[in-house]
Amino acid sequence: MTTPLPAAQPVQHNHLSPLLTDLYQLTMMHGYWRNAMHEQSAVFDVYFRRNPYDGGYAVWAGLEPVLEYVLGLHFDADSLAYLGSLELFEPAFLKALEGWRFSGSIESFPEGSAVFPHEPLLTVRAPLWEAQLIETALLNTLNFQTLIASKAARCVSVMGNGTLVEFGTRRAQGPDGALGAARAAYIGGAAATSNVLAGQRFGLPVVGTHAHAWVESFPDELSAFRAYAALHPDTTTLLLDTIDTLASGLPNAVTVARELREQGHELRAVRLDSGDLAYLSRRVRSALDAAGFPGVKIMASNDLSEEVIQSVIREGGRLDLYAVGTQLVTGGGPGGGALGGVYKLAELAGTLRMKLTGDPSKTSLPGAKRVWRGVNAEGEFVWDVIGLDTDTRPPSPGERVSDPSNPLKSSRLPAGLDWHNPRQVVVAGGQRVQSPETLQAVQARARAELSRLPEGTLRLLNPHTYRVSLSGALQASRDALIGQLQSDLHG
Amino acid sequence: MTTPLPAAQPVQHNHLSPLLTDLYQLTMMHGYWRNAMHEQSAVFDVYFRRNPYDGGYAVWAGLEPVLEYVLGLHFDADSLAYLGSLELFEPAFLKALEGWRFSGSIESFPEGSAVFPHEPLLTVRAPLWEAQLIETALLNTLNFQTLIASKAARCVSVMGNGTLVEFGTRRAQGPDGALGAARAAYIGGAAATSNVLAGQRFGLPVVGTHAHAWVESFPDELSAFRAYAALHPDTTTLLLDTIDTLASGLPNAVTVARELREQGHELRAVRLDSGDLAYLSRRVRSALDAAGFPGVKIMASNDLSEEVIQSVIREGGRLDLYAVGTQLVTGGGPGGGALGGVYKLAELAGTLRMKLTGDPSKTSLPGAKRVWRGVNAEGEFVWDVIGLDTDTRPPSPGERVSDPSNPLKSSRLPAGLDWHNPRQVVVAGGQRVQSPETLQAVQARARAELSRLPEGTLRLLNPHTYRVSLSGALQASRDALIGQLQSDLHG
């Protein structure tokens, strides 16, 4: 069964507590406040260093819940009382927190955008103590949402005309893990979720079949199938493997499909939940077709992943619906489990800041930045350039740009690209400057953007590496700051 | 900094919505109700088939949040209105849900117990439609909590006298992913969390250091260290790698340690966040010792896992505090990401039920069962036997028992074991029969039980396989039911 889709994106009941943060954010805020630095204007960027799943892209997700969090955030009496009980904070600081509100601006890729490593995906410009507090919850949401939206996109990218549905609540990482995954999976291309609360909160279509326990609760499988079909004669999906898929589930499903048809209804689908899905789906398809039921769809739901889906299709599997659970809602598999998005200070009180560290791969990009995306005449995304925010001229053909993680590797930009800024200011002066988008619009953006990536970028294994470069001016600015930090250090 | 630990375990603000479930639970409930089967007495077991992380055990966690969920669950007007809007349910069924409350009983291993594959970890006895509804949220919570508690235990098992702290909120799977992970990590042996909300909700100690942004916000690192130490002169941990761990962070930290001592305080710790932790920690330890600060602890926090911790220690690393983030809160690594716990019907209206399927490894164990744990004279756990619940005699020496996943593999039980039932009835007649435990008590149980496992069971790789067997009577009962199902099918 499926349910109709409401038109608007309802509010997410996210955790809005100011305590959903690491303790050090609060102790640093205290320190900034005590040193009268808390009102200094700061610029922080969110970015990640490696695509999830060792893939060629990520689908940016989580912006709307982040905006609800940031704009709703304040310190209520209960939170302040708890902070007081820790005996770490001066009363005058806690008093100052009573008036804390986010007053800054946020610039971001729209949700559903195709994004890549090293790009400033979201930039916060705010007084230092405002920008600092929100780091933890912001990363928590963006990392997880982007991880799952990207996983859904990978699954959809290999299923041809198949349909993805999210069935993972029981294996998700807590209740919000399930709810957030349902939302993000929809952005990445899932058609529906089994999670009823996600349906209510986010206006997602909800779908379901029945469990083995249903069959076991009746004297025999045929009685169980008949009883279920009687409940929803036009939207029933029957689970075939409680006893034996081909020997029992399939013939009983055909019997029920015939009985439904005699009553003017059609069986919607059957579900395979164990065994060799390529083989079983071919056998089930043939049998259904031969019995006069070419319209009955076949769903599979047994520990699916994008790799399993691809393999089943390559072996001639005949599946229409892919119910993906664990791997989708936890973003599992190699290179998965978590997206390593970070939030790094780029500028404070008008001067550039960066983290040097002993690990060059963890060095951050200093200064307020902007992103340019170069599109060719066919509308294909070809090249992204990260430049200084003050440089408002688009990149030029022949301009020398460098690799974000390897300054020695440089290239010249090709001609014939049309450059635009893919990011938008979504919050200014602590206020939204855009209405929330519907999740359907976000899903449509993701689908459209992924269709514009260069060939091979969507490949699961060893994909094409989308070009992301630093502008010459940004590279020079970083080199100068590294030189200055090292000269302070050694000399 | 750390905070004192309150004595009692506060209520978890879990999602108590009856909609936090898969749609099919509700449509099956509808079907049971329409067929007047909903009040039939059902027995469902929770179990998993493989230890997380390919390890030798799991730490059972999530019971208390499950009890809060099950006992608080009811259908409010808002939920019923949403269900009505789906146009899947008869009004009379929705009316019947108004009075729905869990009235059954729950038997479970206590939280913090060491548990193993195939064992019925938690058994629900309830009217069918009550037992069915709770499946999804119950598995969601138990799978995730057990996954993370087990990960924490693995980390603690290799760190000798080191201390585990949980620092993963920004990489967790949503807000509850973070909160739930903080709770479960504590059960598995973490001493504290960085998550302030988890501190408030669960009464956990909260700890923190400072970020790179703190150092970058000051004119130089020494000023930044001094300012932070001034805030919390007795509980400061300084992050050494913003510029260069050995060339800058370490000498500046020693300077601040001296200044603190002159003022009658002691620097608490330093933190390493990049580079070769074994090498750097030895260098930092020597320098601190040579400067007269043997009491300053060393913390590490760079993508740690149990394997990294073990490797650093083997290479002579000198770490005192292990701040584990991503890998801990997502239960990452091989064999991780999700625990595949399931919830299977074992008995209905007094008759045995099981799922056969085409996959022998997914066949369930029929009937209400009990667990016997055999302990030797040294107090070591040696053997668990799963038997029929009606068989209240403990297993006997020489009794033939069989492997849960391979009926052809049988053994004889040794003599000299003392057998007890490790599970407890925690809910009867829809009411708690025990007060909630403190998380400290649960953590202590986990520590005690893990110390009683056979040698090698805690090993990270290729651990000793703890013995879990089926009693002869249970095996016979399963064989009889399989025979009956197959005879119905084929003959």
PDB file of C-alpha atoms in Angstrom, chain A residues 11-175:
ATOM      1  CA  VAL A  11       8.433  20.878  10.258  1.00  0.00           C
ATOM      2  CA  GLN A  12      10.953  18.365  11.525  1.00  0.00           C
ATOM      3  CA  HIS A  13      10.742  17.819  15.232  1.00  0.00           C
ATOM      4  CA  ASN A  14      14.454  17.962  15.671  1.00  0.00           C
ATOM      5  CA  HIS A  15      16.268  18.222  18.942  1.00  0.00           C
ATOM      6  CA  LEU A  16      16.506  21.947  19.450  1.00  0.00           C
ATOM      7  CA  SER A  17      18.325  21.788  22.749  1.00  0.00           C
ATOM      8  CA  PRO A  18      21.382  24.047  23.043  1.00  0.00           C
ATOM      9  CA  LEU A  19      22.880  21.190  25.042  1.00  0.00           C
ATOM     10  CA  LEU A  20      23.026  18.964  21.958  1.00  0.00           C
ATOM     11  CA  THR A  21      26.664  19.938  21.598  1.00  0.00           C
ATOM     12  CA  ASP A  22      30.119  19.034  22.787  1.00  0.00           C
ATOM     13  CA  LEU A  23      31.040  20.458  26.155  1.00  0.00           C
ATOM     14  CA  TYR A  24      34.022  22.256  24.666  1.00  0.00           C
ATOM     15  CA  GLN A  25      31.806  24.455  22.521  1.00  0.00           C
ATOM     16  CA  LEU A  26      30.301  25.856  25.705  1.00  0.00           C
ATOM     17  CA  THR A  27      33.598  26.207  27.537  1.00  0.00           C
ATOM     18  CA  MET A  28      35.136  27.931  24.497  1.00  0.00           C
ATOM     19  CA  MET A  29      32.134  30.250  24.321  1.00  0.00           C
ATOM     20  CA  HIS A  30      32.734  31.032  27.965  1.00  0.00           C
ATOM     21  CA  GLY A  31      36.364  31.761  27.203  1.00  0.00           C
ATOM     22  CA  TYR A  32      35.580  33.963  24.217  1.00  0.00           C
ATOM     23  CA  TRP A  33      33.069  35.840  26.334  1.00  0.00           C
ATOM     24  CA  ARG A  34      35.481  36.298  29.217  1.00  0.00           C
ATOM     25  CA  ASN A  35      38.158  37.568  26.823  1.00  0.00           C
ATOM     26  CA  ALA A  36      35.627  39.874  25.123  1.00  0.00           C
ATOM     27  CA  MET A  37      36.170  38.078  21.811  1.00  0.00           C
ATOM     28  CA  HIS A  38      32.727  36.559  21.503  1.00  0.00           C
ATOM     29  CA  GLU A  39      31.348  39.276  19.238  1.00  0.00           C
ATOM     30  CA  GLN A  40      34.230  39.078  16.747  1.00  0.00           C
ATOM     31  CA  SER A  41      32.999  38.278  13.287  1.00  0.00           C
ATOM     32  CA  ALA A  42      33.852  34.703  12.307  1.00  0.00           C
ATOM     33  CA  VAL A  43      33.601  32.679   9.112  1.00  0.00           C
ATOM     34  CA  PHE A  44      33.371  28.883   9.371  1.00  0.00           C
ATOM     35  CA  ASP A  45      33.094  26.432   6.472  1.00  0.00           C
ATOM     36  CA  VAL A  46      31.598  22.953   6.397  1.00  0.00           C
ATOM     37  CA  TYR A  47      33.349  20.554   4.053  1.00  0.00           C
ATOM     38  CA  PHE A  48      34.373  16.928   3.762  1.00  0.00           C
ATOM     39  CA  ARG A  49      37.627  15.499   2.480  1.00  0.00           C
ATOM     40  CA  ARG A  50      36.495  12.228   0.850  1.00  0.00           C
ATOM     41  CA  ASN A  51      33.330  11.213  -0.912  1.00  0.00           C
ATOM     42  CA  PRO A  52      31.227   8.670   0.968  1.00  0.00           C
ATOM     43  CA  TYR A  53      31.537   5.017  -0.138  1.00  0.00           C
ATOM     44  CA  ASP A  54      34.695   5.819  -2.119  1.00  0.00           C
ATOM     45  CA  GLY A  55      32.269   7.122  -4.727  1.00  0.00           C
ATOM     46  CA  GLY A  56      32.441  10.032  -7.132  1.00  0.00           C
ATOM     47  CA  TYR A  57      29.999  12.448  -5.487  1.00  0.00           C
ATOM     48  CA  ALA A  58      27.786  13.207  -2.540  1.00  0.00           C
ATOM     49  CA  VAL A  59      24.177  14.381  -2.405  1.00  0.00           C
ATOM     50  CA  TRP A  60      24.015  17.359  -0.075  1.00  0.00           C
ATOM     51  CA  ALA A  61      21.272  16.938   2.517  1.00  0.00           C
ATOM     52  CA  GLY A  62      20.307  18.210   5.945  1.00  0.00           C
ATOM     53  CA  LEU A  63      20.063  21.934   5.274  1.00  0.00           C
ATOM     54  CA  GLU A  64      16.424  22.370   6.272  1.00  0.00           C
ATOM     55  CA  PRO A  65      16.772  20.601   9.657  1.00  0.00           C
ATOM     56  CA  VAL A  66      19.922  22.633  10.279  1.00  0.00           C
ATOM     57  CA  LEU A  67      18.093  25.885   9.622  1.00  0.00           C
ATOM     58  CA  GLU A  68      15.299  24.875  11.974  1.00  0.00           C
ATOM     59  CA  TYR A  69      17.888  24.047  14.601  1.00  0.00           C
ATOM     60  CA  VAL A  70      19.992  27.183  14.217  1.00  0.00           C
ATOM     61  CA  LEU A  71      17.080  29.606  14.027  1.00  0.00           C
ATOM     62  CA  GLY A  72      15.171  27.999  16.873  1.00  0.00           C
ATOM     63  CA  LEU A  73      18.115  27.693  19.209  1.00  0.00           C
ATOM     64  CA  HIS A  74      18.062  29.433  22.577  1.00  0.00           C
ATOM     65  CA  PHE A  75      18.910  28.652  26.185  1.00  0.00           C
ATOM     66  CA  ASP A  76      15.857  27.782  28.235  1.00  0.00           C
ATOM     67  CA  ALA A  77      15.827  27.826  32.025  1.00  0.00           C
ATOM     68  CA  ASP A  78      16.213  24.068  32.272  1.00  0.00           C
ATOM     69  CA  SER A  79      19.365  24.051  30.136  1.00  0.00           C
ATOM     70  CA  LEU A  80      20.874  26.970  32.023  1.00  0.00           C
ATOM     71  CA  ALA A  81      20.146  25.262  35.318  1.00  0.00           C
ATOM     72  CA  TYR A  82      21.935  22.141  34.130  1.00  0.00           C
ATOM     73  CA  LEU A  83      24.932  24.167  32.938  1.00  0.00           C
ATOM     74  CA  GLY A  84      25.005  25.919  36.310  1.00  0.00           C
ATOM     75  CA  SER A  85      25.089  22.554  38.053  1.00  0.00           C
ATOM     76  CA  LEU A  86      28.303  21.635  36.237  1.00  0.00           C
ATOM     77  CA  GLU A  87      30.194  24.312  38.197  1.00  0.00           C
ATOM     78  CA  LEU A  88      32.237  25.213  35.128  1.00  0.00           C
ATOM     79  CA  PHE A  89      30.634  28.510  34.163  1.00  0.00           C
ATOM     80  CA  GLU A  90      30.474  31.946  35.747  1.00  0.00           C
ATOM     81  CA  PRO A  91      26.942  33.083  36.587  1.00  0.00           C
ATOM     82  CA  ALA A  92      27.429  36.242  34.496  1.00  0.00           C
ATOM     83  CA  PHE A  93      28.218  34.080  31.462  1.00  0.00           C
ATOM     84  CA  LEU A  94      25.127  31.967  31.997  1.00  0.00           C
ATOM     85  CA  LYS A  95      23.163  35.193  32.329  1.00  0.00           C
ATOM     86  CA  ALA A  96      24.586  36.331  28.993  1.00  0.00           C
ATOM     87  CA  LEU A  97      23.437  33.077  27.402  1.00  0.00           C
ATOM     88  CA  GLU A  98      19.833  33.967  28.210  1.00  0.00           C
ATOM     89  CA  GLY A  99      19.915  36.417  25.334  1.00  0.00           C
ATOM     90  CA  TRP A 100      21.843  34.175  22.958  1.00  0.00           C
ATOM     91  CA  ARG A 101      20.261  33.908  19.511  1.00  0.00           C
ATOM     92  CA  PHE A 102      21.823  33.192  16.156  1.00  0.00           C
ATOM     93  CA  SER A 103      22.163  36.549  14.382  1.00  0.00           C
ATOM     94  CA  GLY A 104      24.497  35.594  11.538  1.00  0.00           C
ATOM     95  CA  SER A 105      24.198  34.483   7.934  1.00  0.00           C
ATOM     96  CA  ILE A 106      24.400  31.082   6.255  1.00  0.00           C
ATOM     97  CA  GLU A 107      25.292  30.399   2.655  1.00  0.00           C
ATOM     98  CA  SER A 108      24.890  26.875   1.336  1.00  0.00           C
ATOM     99  CA  PHE A 109      24.452  24.633  -1.630  1.00  0.00           C
ATOM    100  CA  PRO A 110      20.712  23.954  -1.887  1.00  0.00           C
ATOM    101  CA  GLU A 111      19.650  20.592  -0.516  1.00  0.00           C
ATOM    102  CA  GLY A 112      19.866  17.868  -3.113  1.00  0.00           C
ATOM    103  CA  SER A 113      22.887  19.405  -4.856  1.00  0.00           C
ATOM    104  CA  ALA A 114      25.670  17.195  -6.152  1.00  0.00           C
ATOM    105  CA  VAL A 115      28.746  18.169  -4.118  1.00  0.00           C
ATOM    106  CA  PHE A 116      32.385  17.142  -3.880  1.00  0.00           C
ATOM    107  CA  PRO A 117      35.337  16.985  -1.488  1.00  0.00           C
ATOM    108  CA  HIS A 118      37.016  20.205  -0.284  1.00  0.00           C
ATOM    109  CA  GLU A 119      34.175  22.487  -1.388  1.00  0.00           C
ATOM    110  CA  PRO A 120      32.793  24.849   1.239  1.00  0.00           C
ATOM    111  CA  LEU A 121      29.322  23.345   1.301  1.00  0.00           C
ATOM    112  CA  LEU A 122      27.919  25.646   3.913  1.00  0.00           C
ATOM    113  CA  THR A 123      29.461  28.824   5.282  1.00  0.00           C
ATOM    114  CA  VAL A 124      28.475  30.431   8.572  1.00  0.00           C
ATOM    115  CA  ARG A 125      29.237  34.112   9.129  1.00  0.00           C
ATOM    116  CA  ALA A 126      28.410  35.084  12.689  1.00  0.00           C
ATOM    117  CA  PRO A 127      29.788  36.417  15.957  1.00  0.00           C
ATOM    118  CA  LEU A 128      32.341  33.890  17.161  1.00  0.00           C
ATOM    119  CA  TRP A 129      30.324  32.498  20.073  1.00  0.00           C
ATOM    120  CA  GLU A 130      27.303  31.969  17.865  1.00  0.00           C
ATOM    121  CA  ALA A 131      29.222  30.205  15.149  1.00  0.00           C
ATOM    122  CA  GLN A 132      31.048  28.047  17.693  1.00  0.00           C
ATOM    123  CA  LEU A 133      28.004  26.696  19.523  1.00  0.00           C
ATOM    124  CA  ILE A 134      26.248  25.354  16.470  1.00  0.00           C
ATOM    125  CA  GLU A 135      29.158  23.304  15.135  1.00  0.00           C
ATOM    126  CA  THR A 136      28.316  19.977  16.728  1.00  0.00           C
ATOM    127  CA  ALA A 137      24.618  19.709  15.906  1.00  0.00           C
ATOM    128  CA  LEU A 138      25.184  21.151  12.456  1.00  0.00           C
ATOM    129  CA  LEU A 139      27.797  18.534  11.597  1.00  0.00           C
ATOM    130  CA  ASN A 140      25.733  15.794  13.208  1.00  0.00           C
ATOM    131  CA  THR A 141      22.795  16.543  10.925  1.00  0.00           C
ATOM    132  CA  LEU A 142      24.641  17.367   7.712  1.00  0.00           C
ATOM    133  CA  ASN A 143      27.023  14.420   7.941  1.00  0.00           C
ATOM    134  CA  PHE A 144      24.270  11.904   8.519  1.00  0.00           C
ATOM    135  CA  GLN A 145      21.749  13.311   6.041  1.00  0.00           C
ATOM    136  CA  THR A 146      24.364  13.593   3.298  1.00  0.00           C
ATOM    137  CA  LEU A 147      25.644  10.076   4.013  1.00  0.00           C
ATOM    138  CA  ILE A 148      22.183   8.552   3.589  1.00  0.00           C
ATOM    139  CA  ALA A 149      21.016  10.684   0.654  1.00  0.00           C
ATOM    140  CA  SER A 150      24.200   9.670  -1.155  1.00  0.00           C
ATOM    141  CA  LYS A 151      23.591   5.994  -0.372  1.00  0.00           C
ATOM    142  CA  ALA A 152      20.054   6.190  -1.725  1.00  0.00           C
ATOM    143  CA  ALA A 153      21.371   7.860  -4.878  1.00  0.00           C
ATOM    144  CA  ARG A 154      23.897   5.066  -5.356  1.00  0.00           C
ATOM    145  CA  CYS A 155      21.148   2.454  -5.019  1.00  0.00           C
ATOM    146  CA  VAL A 156      18.873   4.290  -7.463  1.00  0.00           C
ATOM    147  CA  SER A 157      21.752   4.769  -9.909  1.00  0.00           C
ATOM    148  CA  VAL A 158      22.012   1.021 -10.542  1.00  0.00           C
ATOM    149  CA  MET A 159      18.352  -0.039 -10.523  1.00  0.00           C
ATOM    150  CA  GLY A 160      17.262   1.113 -13.973  1.00  0.00           C
ATOM    151  CA  ASN A 161      13.485   1.365 -13.931  1.00  0.00           C
ATOM    152  CA  GLY A 162      13.322  -0.182 -10.488  1.00  0.00           C
ATOM    153  CA  THR A 163      11.939   1.628  -7.473  1.00  0.00           C
ATOM    154  CA  LEU A 164      13.733   2.098  -4.162  1.00  0.00           C
ATOM    155  CA  VAL A 165      11.826   1.915  -0.883  1.00  0.00           C
ATOM    156  CA  GLU A 166      13.387   2.407   2.537  1.00  0.00           C
ATOM    157  CA  PHE A 167      12.630  -0.403   5.022  1.00  0.00           C
ATOM    158  CA  GLY A 168      15.389   0.063   7.612  1.00  0.00           C
ATOM    159  CA  THR A 169      13.875   1.374  10.850  1.00  0.00           C
ATOM    160  CA  ARG A 170      14.622  -1.715  12.939  1.00  0.00           C
ATOM    161  CA  ARG A 171      18.332  -1.557  12.104  1.00  0.00           C
ATOM    162  CA  ALA A 172      18.751   2.217  12.196  1.00  0.00           C
ATOM    163  CA  GLN A 173      20.874   3.989  14.781  1.00  0.00           C
ATOM    164  CA  GLY A 174      18.119   4.993  17.177  1.00  0.00           C
ATOM    165  CA  PRO A 175      14.713   6.563  16.506  1.00  0.00           C
TER     166      PRO A 175
END
